[in-house]
Short mmCIF file of C-alpha atoms and ligand atoms in Angstrom, two decimals:
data_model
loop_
_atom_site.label_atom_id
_atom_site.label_comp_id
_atom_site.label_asym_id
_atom_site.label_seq_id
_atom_site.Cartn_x
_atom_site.Cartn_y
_atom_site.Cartn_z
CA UNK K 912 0.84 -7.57 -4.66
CA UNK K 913 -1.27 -4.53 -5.96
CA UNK K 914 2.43 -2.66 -4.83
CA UNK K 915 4.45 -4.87 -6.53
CA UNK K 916 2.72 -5.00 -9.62
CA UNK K 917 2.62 -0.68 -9.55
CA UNK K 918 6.69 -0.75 -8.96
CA UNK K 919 6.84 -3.42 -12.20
CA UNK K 920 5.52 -1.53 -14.36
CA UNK K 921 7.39 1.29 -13.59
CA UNK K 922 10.56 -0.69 -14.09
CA UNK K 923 13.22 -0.16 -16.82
CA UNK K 924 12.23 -0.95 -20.06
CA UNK K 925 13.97 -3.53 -22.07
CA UNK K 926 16.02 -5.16 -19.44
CA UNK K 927 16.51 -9.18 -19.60
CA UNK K 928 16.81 -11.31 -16.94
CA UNK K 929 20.50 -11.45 -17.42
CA UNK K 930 21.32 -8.21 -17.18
CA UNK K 931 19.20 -8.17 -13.77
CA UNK K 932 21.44 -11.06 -12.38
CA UNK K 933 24.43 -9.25 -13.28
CA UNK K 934 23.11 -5.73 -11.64
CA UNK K 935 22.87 -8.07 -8.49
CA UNK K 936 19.15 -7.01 -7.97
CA UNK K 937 18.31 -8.01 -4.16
CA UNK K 938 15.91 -10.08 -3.16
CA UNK K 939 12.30 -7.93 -3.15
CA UNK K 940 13.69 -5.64 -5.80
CA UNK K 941 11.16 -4.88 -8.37
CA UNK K 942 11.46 -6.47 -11.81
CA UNK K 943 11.63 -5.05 -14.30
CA UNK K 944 9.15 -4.52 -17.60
CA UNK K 945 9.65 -5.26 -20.70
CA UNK K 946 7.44 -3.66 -23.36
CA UNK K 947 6.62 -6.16 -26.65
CA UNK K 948 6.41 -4.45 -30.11
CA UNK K 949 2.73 -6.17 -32.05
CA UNK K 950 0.50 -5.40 -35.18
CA UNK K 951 -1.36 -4.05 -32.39
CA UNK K 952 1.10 -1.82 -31.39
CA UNK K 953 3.32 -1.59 -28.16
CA UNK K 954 1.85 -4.15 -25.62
CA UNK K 955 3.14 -6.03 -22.60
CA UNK K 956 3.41 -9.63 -23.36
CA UNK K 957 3.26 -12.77 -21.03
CA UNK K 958 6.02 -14.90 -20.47
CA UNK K 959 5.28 -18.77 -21.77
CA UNK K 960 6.04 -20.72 -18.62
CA UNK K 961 9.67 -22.98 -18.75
CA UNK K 962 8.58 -26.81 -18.42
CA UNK K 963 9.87 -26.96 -14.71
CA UNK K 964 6.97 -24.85 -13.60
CA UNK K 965 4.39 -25.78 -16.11
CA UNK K 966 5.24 -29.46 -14.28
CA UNK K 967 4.57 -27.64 -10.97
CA UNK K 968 1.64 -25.57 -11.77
CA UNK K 969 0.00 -29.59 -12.73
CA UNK K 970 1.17 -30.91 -9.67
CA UNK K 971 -1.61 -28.27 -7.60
CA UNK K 972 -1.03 -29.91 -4.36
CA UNK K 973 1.51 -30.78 -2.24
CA UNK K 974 2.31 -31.64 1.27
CA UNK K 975 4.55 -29.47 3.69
CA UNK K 976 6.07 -30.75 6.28
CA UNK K 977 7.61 -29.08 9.36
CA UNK K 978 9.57 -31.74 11.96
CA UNK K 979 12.81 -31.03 13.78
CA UNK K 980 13.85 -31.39 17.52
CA UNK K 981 11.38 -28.82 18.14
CA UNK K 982 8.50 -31.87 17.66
CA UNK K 983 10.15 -32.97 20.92
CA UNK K 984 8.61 -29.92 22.72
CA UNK K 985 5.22 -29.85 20.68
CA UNK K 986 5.05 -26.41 20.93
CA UNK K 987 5.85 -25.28 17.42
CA UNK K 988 8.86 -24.83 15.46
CA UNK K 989 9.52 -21.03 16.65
CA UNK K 990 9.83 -22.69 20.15
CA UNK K 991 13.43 -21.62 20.76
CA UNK K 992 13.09 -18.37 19.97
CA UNK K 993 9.50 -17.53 21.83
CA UNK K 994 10.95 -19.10 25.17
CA UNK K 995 13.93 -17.91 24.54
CA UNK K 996 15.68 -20.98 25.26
CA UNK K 997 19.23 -20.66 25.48
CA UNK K 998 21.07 -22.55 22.71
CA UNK K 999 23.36 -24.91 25.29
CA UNK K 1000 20.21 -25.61 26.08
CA UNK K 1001 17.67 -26.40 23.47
CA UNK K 1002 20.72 -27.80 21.40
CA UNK K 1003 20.04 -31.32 23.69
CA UNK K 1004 17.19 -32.15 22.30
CA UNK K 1005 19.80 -33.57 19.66
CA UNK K 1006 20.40 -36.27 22.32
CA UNK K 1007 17.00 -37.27 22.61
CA UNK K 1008 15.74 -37.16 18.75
CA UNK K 1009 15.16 -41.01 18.02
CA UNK K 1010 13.08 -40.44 14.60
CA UNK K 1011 11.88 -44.09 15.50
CA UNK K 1012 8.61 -43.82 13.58
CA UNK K 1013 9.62 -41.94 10.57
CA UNK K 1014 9.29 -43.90 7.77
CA UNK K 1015 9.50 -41.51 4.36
CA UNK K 1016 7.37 -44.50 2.39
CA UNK K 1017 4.77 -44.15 4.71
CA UNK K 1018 4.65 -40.47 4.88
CA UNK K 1019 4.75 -40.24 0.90
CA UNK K 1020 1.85 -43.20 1.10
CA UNK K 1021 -0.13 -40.64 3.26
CA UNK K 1022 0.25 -37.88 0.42
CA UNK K 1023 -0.65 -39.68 -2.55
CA UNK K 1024 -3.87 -40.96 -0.91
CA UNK K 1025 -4.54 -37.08 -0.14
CA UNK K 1026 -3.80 -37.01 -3.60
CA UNK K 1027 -0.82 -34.63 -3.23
CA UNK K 1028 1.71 -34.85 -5.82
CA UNK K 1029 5.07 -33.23 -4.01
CA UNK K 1030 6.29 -33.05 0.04
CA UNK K 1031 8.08 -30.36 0.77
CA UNK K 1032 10.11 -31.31 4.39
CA UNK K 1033 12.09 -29.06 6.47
CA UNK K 1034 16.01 -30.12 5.91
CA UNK K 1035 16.81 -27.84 8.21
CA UNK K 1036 14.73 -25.38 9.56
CA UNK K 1037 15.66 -22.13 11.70
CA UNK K 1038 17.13 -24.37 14.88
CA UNK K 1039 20.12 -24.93 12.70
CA UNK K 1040 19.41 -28.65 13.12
CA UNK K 1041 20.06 -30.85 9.69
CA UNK K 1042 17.30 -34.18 8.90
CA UNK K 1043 20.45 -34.68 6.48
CA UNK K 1044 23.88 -36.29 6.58
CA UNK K 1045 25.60 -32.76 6.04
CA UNK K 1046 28.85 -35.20 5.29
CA UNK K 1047 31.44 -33.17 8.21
CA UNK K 1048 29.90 -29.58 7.50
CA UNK K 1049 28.33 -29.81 11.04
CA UNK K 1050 27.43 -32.55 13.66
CA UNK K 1051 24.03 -31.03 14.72
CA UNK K 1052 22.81 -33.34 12.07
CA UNK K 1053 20.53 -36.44 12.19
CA UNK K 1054 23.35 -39.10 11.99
CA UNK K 1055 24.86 -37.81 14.91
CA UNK K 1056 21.62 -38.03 16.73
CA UNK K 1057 19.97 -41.25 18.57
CA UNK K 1058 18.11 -41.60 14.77
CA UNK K 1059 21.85 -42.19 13.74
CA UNK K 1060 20.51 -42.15 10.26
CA UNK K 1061 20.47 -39.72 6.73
CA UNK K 1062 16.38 -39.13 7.18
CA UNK K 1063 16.21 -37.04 4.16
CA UNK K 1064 17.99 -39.90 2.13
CA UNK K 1065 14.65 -42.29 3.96
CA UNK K 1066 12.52 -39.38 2.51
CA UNK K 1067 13.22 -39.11 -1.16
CA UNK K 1068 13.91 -42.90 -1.15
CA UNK K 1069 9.65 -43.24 0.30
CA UNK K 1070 8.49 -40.17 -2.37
CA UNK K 1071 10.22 -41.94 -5.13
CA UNK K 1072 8.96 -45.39 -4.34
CA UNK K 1073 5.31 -43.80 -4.15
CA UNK K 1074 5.54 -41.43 -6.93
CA UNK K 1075 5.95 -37.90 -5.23
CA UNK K 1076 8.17 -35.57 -5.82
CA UNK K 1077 10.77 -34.69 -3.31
CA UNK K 1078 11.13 -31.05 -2.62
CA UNK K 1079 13.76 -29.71 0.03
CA UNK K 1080 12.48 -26.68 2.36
CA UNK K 1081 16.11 -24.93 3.66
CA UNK K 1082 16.27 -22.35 6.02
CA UNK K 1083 18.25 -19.14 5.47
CA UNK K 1084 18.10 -18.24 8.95
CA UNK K 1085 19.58 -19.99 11.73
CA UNK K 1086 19.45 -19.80 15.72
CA UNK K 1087 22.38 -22.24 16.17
CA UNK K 1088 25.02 -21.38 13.66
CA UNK K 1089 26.99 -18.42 15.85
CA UNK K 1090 28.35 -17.46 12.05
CA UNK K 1091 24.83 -16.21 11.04
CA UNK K 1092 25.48 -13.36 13.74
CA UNK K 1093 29.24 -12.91 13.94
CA UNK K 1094 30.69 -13.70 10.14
CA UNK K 1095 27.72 -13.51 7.43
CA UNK K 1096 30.02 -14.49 5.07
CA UNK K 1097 31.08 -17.22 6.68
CA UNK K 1098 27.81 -18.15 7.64
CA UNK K 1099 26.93 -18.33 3.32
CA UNK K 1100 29.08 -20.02 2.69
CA UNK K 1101 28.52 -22.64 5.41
CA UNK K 1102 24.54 -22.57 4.00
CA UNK K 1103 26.02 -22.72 0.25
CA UNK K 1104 28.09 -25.85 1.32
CA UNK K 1105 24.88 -27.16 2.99
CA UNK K 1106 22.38 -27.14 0.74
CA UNK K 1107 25.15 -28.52 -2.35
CA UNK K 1108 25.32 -31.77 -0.16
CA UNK K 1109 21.39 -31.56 -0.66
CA UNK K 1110 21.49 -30.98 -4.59
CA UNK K 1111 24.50 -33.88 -5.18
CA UNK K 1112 23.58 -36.78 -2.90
CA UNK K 1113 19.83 -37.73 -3.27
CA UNK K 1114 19.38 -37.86 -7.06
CA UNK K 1115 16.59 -35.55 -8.96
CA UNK K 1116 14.62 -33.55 -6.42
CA UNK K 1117 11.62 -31.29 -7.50
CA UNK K 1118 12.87 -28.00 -5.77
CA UNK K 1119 14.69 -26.35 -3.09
CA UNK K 1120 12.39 -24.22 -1.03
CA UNK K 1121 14.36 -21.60 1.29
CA UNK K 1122 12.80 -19.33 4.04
CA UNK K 1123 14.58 -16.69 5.94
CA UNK K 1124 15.56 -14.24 4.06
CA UNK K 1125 13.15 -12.10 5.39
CA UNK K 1126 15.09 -11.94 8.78
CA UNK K 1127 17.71 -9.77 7.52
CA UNK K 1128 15.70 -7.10 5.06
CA UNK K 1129 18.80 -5.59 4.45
CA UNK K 1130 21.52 -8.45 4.43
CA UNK K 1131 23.05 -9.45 0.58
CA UNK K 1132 22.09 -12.88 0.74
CA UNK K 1133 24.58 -13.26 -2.65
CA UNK K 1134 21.60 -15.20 -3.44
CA UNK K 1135 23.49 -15.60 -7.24
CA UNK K 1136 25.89 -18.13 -5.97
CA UNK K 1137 23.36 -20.08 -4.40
CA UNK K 1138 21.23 -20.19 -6.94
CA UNK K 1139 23.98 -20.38 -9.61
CA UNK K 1140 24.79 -23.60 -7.51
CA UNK K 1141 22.16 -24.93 -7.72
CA UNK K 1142 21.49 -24.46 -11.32
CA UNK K 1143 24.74 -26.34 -11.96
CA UNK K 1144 23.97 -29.20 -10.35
CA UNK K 1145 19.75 -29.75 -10.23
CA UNK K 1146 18.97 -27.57 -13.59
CA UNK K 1147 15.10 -28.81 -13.89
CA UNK K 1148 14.87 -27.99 -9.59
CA UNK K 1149 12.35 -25.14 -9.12
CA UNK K 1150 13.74 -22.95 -6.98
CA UNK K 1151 11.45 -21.08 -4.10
CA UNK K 1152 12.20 -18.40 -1.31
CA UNK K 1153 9.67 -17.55 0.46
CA UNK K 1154 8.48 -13.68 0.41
CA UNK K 1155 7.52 -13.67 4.50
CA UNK K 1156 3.75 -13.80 5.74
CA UNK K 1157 3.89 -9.46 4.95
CA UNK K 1158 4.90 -9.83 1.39
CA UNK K 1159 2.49 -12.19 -0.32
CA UNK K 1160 2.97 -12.75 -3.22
CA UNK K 1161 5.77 -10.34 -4.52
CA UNK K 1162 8.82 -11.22 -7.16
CA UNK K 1163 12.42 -11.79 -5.60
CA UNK K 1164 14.99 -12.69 -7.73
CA UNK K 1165 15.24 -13.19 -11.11
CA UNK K 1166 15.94 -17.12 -10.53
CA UNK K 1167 12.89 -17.76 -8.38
CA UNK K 1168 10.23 -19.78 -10.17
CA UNK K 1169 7.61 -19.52 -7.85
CA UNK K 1170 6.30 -16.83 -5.64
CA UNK K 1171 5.11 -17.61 -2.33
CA UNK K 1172 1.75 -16.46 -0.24
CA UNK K 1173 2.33 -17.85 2.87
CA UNK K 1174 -0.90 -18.59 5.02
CA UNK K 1175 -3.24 -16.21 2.62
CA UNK K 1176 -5.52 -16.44 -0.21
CA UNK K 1177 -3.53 -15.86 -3.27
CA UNK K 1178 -4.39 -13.35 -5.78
CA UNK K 1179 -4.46 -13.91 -9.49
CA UNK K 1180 -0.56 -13.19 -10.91
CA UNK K 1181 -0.05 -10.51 -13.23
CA UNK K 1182 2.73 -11.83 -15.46
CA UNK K 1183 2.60 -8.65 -18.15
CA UNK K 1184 5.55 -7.64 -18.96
CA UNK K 1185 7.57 -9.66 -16.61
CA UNK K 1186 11.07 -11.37 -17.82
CA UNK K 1187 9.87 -14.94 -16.82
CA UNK K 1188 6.68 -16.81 -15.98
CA UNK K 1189 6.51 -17.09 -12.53
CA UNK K 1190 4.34 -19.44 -10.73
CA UNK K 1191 2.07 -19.59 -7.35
CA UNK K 1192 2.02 -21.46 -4.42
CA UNK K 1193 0.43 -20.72 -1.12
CA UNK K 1194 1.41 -22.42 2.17
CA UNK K 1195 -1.16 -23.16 5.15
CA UNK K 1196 -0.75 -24.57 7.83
CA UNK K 1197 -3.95 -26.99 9.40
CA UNK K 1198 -3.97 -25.63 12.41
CA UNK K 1199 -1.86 -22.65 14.02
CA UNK K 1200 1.64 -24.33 13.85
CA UNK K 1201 3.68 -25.39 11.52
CA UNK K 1202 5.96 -27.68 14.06
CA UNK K 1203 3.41 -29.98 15.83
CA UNK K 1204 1.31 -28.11 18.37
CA UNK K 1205 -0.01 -30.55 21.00
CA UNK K 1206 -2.40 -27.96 22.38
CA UNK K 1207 -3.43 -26.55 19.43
CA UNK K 1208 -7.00 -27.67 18.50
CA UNK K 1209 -7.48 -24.96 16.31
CA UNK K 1210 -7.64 -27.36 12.78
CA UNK K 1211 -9.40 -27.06 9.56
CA UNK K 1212 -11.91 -29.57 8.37
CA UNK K 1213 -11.76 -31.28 4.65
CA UNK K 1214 -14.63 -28.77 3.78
CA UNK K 1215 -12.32 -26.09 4.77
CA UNK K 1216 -8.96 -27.38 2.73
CA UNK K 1217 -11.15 -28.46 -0.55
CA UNK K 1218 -12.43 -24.39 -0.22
CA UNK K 1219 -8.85 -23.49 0.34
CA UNK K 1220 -7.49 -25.82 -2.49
CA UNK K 1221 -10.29 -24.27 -4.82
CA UNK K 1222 -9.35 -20.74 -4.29
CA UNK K 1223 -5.72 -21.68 -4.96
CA UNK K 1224 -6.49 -22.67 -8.06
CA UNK K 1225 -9.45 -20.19 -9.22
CA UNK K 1226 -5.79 -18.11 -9.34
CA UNK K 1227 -3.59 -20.83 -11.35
CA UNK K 1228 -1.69 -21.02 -7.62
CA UNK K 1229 -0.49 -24.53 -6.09
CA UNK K 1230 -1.44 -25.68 -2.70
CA UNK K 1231 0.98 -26.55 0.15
CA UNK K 1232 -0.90 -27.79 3.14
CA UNK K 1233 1.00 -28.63 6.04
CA UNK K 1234 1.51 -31.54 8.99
CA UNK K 1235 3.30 -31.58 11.94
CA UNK K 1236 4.73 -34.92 12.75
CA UNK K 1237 5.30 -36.13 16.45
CA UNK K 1238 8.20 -36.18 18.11
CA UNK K 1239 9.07 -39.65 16.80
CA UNK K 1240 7.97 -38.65 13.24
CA UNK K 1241 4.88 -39.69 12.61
CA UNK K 1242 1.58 -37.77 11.02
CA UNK K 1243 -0.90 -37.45 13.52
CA UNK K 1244 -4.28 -39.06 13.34
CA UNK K 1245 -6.14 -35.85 12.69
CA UNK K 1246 -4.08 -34.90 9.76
CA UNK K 1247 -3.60 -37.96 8.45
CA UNK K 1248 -7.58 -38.74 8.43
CA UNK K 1249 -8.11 -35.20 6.92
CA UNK K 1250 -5.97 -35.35 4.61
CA UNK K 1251 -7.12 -39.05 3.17
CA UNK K 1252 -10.78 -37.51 3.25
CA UNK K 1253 -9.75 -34.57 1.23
CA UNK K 1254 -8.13 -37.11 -1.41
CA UNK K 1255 -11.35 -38.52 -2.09
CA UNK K 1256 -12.76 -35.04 -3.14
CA UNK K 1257 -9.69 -34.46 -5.36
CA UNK K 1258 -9.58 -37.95 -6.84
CA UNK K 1259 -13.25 -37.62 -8.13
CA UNK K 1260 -12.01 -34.10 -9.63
CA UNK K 1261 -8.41 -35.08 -10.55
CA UNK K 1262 -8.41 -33.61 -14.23
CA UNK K 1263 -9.77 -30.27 -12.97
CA UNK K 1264 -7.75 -30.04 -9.97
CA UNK K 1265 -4.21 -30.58 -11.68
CA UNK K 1266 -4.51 -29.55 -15.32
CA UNK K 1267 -6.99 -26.53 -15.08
CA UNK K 1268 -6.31 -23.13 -15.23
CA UNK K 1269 -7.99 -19.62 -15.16
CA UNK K 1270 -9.39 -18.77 -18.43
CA UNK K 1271 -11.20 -15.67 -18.21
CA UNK K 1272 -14.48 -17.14 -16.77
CA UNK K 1273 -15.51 -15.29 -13.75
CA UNK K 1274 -18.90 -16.42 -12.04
CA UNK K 1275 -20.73 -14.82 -8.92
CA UNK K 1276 -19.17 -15.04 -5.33
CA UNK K 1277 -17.02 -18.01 -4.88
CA UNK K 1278 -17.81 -19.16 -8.18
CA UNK K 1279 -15.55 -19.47 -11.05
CA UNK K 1280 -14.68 -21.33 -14.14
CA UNK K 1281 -10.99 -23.04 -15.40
CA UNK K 1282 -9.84 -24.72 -18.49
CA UNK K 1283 -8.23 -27.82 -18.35
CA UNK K 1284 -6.89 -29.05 -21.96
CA UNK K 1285 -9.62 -28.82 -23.48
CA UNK K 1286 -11.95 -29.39 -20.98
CA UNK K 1287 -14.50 -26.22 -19.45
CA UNK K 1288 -15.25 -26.49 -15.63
CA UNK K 1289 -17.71 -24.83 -13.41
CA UNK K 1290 -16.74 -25.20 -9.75
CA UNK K 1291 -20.17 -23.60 -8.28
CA UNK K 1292 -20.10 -22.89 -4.13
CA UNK K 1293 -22.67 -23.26 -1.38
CA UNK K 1294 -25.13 -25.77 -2.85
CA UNK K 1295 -28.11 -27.16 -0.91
CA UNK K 1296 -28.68 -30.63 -0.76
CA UNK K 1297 -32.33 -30.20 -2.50
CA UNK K 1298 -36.06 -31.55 -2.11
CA UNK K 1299 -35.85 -32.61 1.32
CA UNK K 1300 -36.14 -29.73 4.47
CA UNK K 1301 -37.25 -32.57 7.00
CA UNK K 1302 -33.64 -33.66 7.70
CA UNK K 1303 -31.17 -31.22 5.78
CA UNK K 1304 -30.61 -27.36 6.63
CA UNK K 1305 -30.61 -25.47 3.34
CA UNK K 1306 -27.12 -23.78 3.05
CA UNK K 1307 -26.95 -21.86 0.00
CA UNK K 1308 -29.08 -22.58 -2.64
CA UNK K 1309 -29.98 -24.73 -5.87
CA UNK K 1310 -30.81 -22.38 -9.26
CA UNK K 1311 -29.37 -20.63 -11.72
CA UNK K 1312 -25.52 -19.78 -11.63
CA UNK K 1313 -24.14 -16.90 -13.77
CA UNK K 1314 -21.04 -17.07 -15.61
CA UNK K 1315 -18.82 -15.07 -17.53
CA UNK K 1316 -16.38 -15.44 -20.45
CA UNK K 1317 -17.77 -18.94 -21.58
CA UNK K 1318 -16.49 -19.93 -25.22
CA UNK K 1319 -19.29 -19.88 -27.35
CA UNK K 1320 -18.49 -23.29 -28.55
CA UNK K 1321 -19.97 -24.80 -25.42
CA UNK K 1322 -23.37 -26.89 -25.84
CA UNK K 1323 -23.83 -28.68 -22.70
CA UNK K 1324 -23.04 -29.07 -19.47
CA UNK K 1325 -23.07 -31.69 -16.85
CA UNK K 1326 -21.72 -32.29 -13.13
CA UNK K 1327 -18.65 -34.37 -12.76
CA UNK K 1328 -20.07 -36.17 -9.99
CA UNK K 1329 -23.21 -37.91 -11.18
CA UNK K 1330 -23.24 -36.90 -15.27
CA UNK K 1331 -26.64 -35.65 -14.51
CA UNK K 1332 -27.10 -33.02 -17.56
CA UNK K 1333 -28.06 -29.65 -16.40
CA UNK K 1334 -29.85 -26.89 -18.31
CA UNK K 1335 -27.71 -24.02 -19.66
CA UNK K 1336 -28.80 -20.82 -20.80
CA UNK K 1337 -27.27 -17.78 -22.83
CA UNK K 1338 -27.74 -13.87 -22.80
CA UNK K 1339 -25.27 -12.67 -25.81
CA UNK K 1340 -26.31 -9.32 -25.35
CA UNK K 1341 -24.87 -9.32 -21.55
CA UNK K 1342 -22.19 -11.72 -22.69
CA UNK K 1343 -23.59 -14.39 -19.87
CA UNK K 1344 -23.97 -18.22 -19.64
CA UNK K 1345 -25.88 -19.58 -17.21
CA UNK K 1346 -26.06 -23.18 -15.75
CA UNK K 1347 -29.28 -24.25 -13.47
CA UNK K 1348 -27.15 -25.85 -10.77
CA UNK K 1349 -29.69 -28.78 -9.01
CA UNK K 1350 -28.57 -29.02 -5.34
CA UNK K 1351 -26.67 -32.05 -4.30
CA UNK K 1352 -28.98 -35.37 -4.82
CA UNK K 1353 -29.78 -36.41 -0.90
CA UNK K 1354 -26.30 -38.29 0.43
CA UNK K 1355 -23.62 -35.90 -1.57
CA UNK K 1356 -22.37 -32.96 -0.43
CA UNK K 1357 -19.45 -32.76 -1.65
CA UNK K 1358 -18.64 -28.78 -0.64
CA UNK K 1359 -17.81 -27.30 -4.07
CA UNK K 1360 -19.32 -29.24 -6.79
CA UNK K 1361 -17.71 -29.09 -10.38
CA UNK K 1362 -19.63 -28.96 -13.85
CA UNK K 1363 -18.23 -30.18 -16.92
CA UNK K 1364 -19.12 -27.83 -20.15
CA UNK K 1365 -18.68 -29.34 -23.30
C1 GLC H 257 7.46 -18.69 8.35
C2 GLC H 257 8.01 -19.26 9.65
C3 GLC H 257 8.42 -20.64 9.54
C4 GLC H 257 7.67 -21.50 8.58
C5 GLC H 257 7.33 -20.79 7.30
C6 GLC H 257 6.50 -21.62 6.38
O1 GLC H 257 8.44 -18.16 7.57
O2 GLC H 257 9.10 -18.55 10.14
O3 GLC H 257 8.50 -21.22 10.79
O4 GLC H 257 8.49 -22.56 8.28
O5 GLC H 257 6.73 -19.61 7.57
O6 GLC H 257 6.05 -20.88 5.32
#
């Protein structure tokens, strides 16, 4: 990030994002700067976001969702390629895919109790394998599996019936297609073809969300026509590639809307200068596999993901936080349970979860303040449940929280939770506002609690 941002700001002055396209800048290349002419003199502005992302910035959490034949095996999605498994092969796990328990209303049900607002699935993902009716492009597809149905049209038919948005993950690279080695171009246009049959034949989806790219550093990807495709056909679709676990964070092409930091803490965005308003996401996974790992115990607990979902947005950054289905396509217990739990932390914080944003007010440690419309929240870390030592372990502490960058016109402040009313205090000589944060009331704990200033 700290790289990228050094190589934009070297950039060429004064070129649009148009011109960019037409220069064919790759995918990685840095964008370029634009310098803003003030009262105040030459300054580097920031780009106003276009409605598509400011409506994905508010939708802050999503669900990801990685199932394929690959569930059959449950040892993650990279299966193929770590035990080498030779295409003729792996490719019969076609012949035993029944998708029996995947039911897209039930799956989007899942999500919007976690309180998730968008599911991103895996149409495809790097087994070459289609969820989708590909319509004759290829028969490793889900219709010509034991399913024998379009599970992507089951999908967006469940997120639309539940109120999520239905995003399409599409891989780039792929193990099966001999093309993507022997005849690149070829191969394009075969992935072109593909993922048009995904942006005509299921109605208004939220985005397209490709990964892959990062096989082939040096590859042209013509990723233009793609996204010129798409464009034409799903203008309002944000579109997403995603950087690669080594490049967090960093700008592709001019048409990306969102940059990606794929199992990482995402750093604040610097947007100075650049031609468009880009947004965040960052992907996790809840254990150590994307594709359902049946060994892998490794998972997260809800205090974990409501830390994780916090830090995403102490940075203006969207959560994706994955499942792994089971071979027959359903969430596991675990995740689904987790998930729900999670919800109920987010539901009792819903305004400052999806409609705040960082506003200059930086507290101490994990601390840190957002504004949402209007609306000033703390979100204050490490509490102690207070005023009873006979039954609770003291983690962190009750007592006075410093902030700064708090608007002046704030008079009180309260917590969410409870509307208990909590001292405040200001030093305008150090600039500093402080809050006397009681510990959680015996039977809360609620991880990070938030405090409404007004
Ligand atoms: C990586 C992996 C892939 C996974 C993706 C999710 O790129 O190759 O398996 O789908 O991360 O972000």
């Amino acid at each position: 990030m700290k790289l990228t941002r050094r190589r934009l700001l070297q950039g060429t002055v004064g070129m649009g994002i148009g011109a960019a396209v037409g220069r064919g800048l790759a995918e990685g290349a840095p964008r370029v700067a634009r310098a803003v002419e003030t009262e105040k003199g030459t300054e580097m502005s920031i780009p106003k976001p276009e409605p598509r992302i400011e409506r994905f910035e508010k939708m802050a959490y999503g669900m990801f969702i990685h199932w394929g034949l690959y569930s059959q095996l449950g040892r993650g999605e990279w299966v193929q390629h770590m035990e080498k498994i030779p295409v003729a092969e792996y490719k019969k796990l076609k012949d035993t895919f029944t998708a029996e328990d995947f039911d897209g209303r039930a799956i989007a049900r899942v999500a919007r109790n976690a309180g998730m607002k968008y599911i991103t699935l895996t149409t495809r993902h790097h087994e070459g394998f289609s969820l989708y009716d590909t319509r004759g492009l290829s028969d490793y597809d889900a219709v010509h599996s034991p399913a024998g149905r379009d599970l992507v049209a089951d999908f967006v038919e469940g997120c639309r019936a539940e109120g999520i948005v239905p995003f399409f993950y599409h891989t780039t690279l792929d193990w099966y297609q001999e093309s993507f080695n022997a005849d690149f171009d070829g191969y394009l246009e075969y992935l072109r073809k593909s993922v048009e049959v995904l942006c005509t034949q299921y109605g208004e989806i939220g985005g397209l969300w490709f990964d892959g790219n990062w096989s082939k550093a040096d590859a042209d990807w013509k990723e233009d026509a793609l996204y010129g495709m798409i464009r034409k056909h799903q203008p309002e679709a944000m579109i997403v590639n995603n950087t690669g676990i080594h490049k967090r964070g960093e700008f592709g092409h001019p048409e990306i809307d969102s940059t990606t930091f794929e199992q990482g803490r995402p750093e604040p965005m610097n947007r100075e200068g650049m031609p468009k308003y880009v947004s965040a996401e960052m992907c996790q996974t809840m254990n150590r596999h994307w594709g359902i790992g049946k060994n892998d115990f490794c998972y997260m607990s809800p205090k974990e993901i409501i830390e994780h979902l916090c830090a995403c947005r102490k940075v203006g950054a969207n959560y994706l936080l994955n499942v792994g289905p089971t071979a027959e396509g359903k969430i596991p217990a675990y995740e689904a349970a987790t998930l729900e739990r999670v919800g109920d932390w987010v539901r009792m914080h819903a305004d400052a979860v999806y409609n705040g944003k960082p506003c200059g007010i930086a507290g101490q440690g994990d601390d840190f303040g957002l504004e949402a419309d209007g609306a000033t929240y703390l979100f204050i870390h490490d509490l102690a449940i207070s005023g009873l030592d006979h039954v609770t372990v003291a983690v962190g502490g009750a007592g006075p929280r410093k902030f700064e960058g708090v608007p002046d016109s704030v008079k009180a402040a309260q917590w969410v939770d409870n509307n208990e009313g909590l001292k405040i205090e200001r030093d305008p000589a150090a600039g500093t506002f402080t809050v006397d944060a009681t510990g959680y009331p015996y039977g809360t704990n609620t991880v990070v609690r938030l405090v409404k200033l007004t």
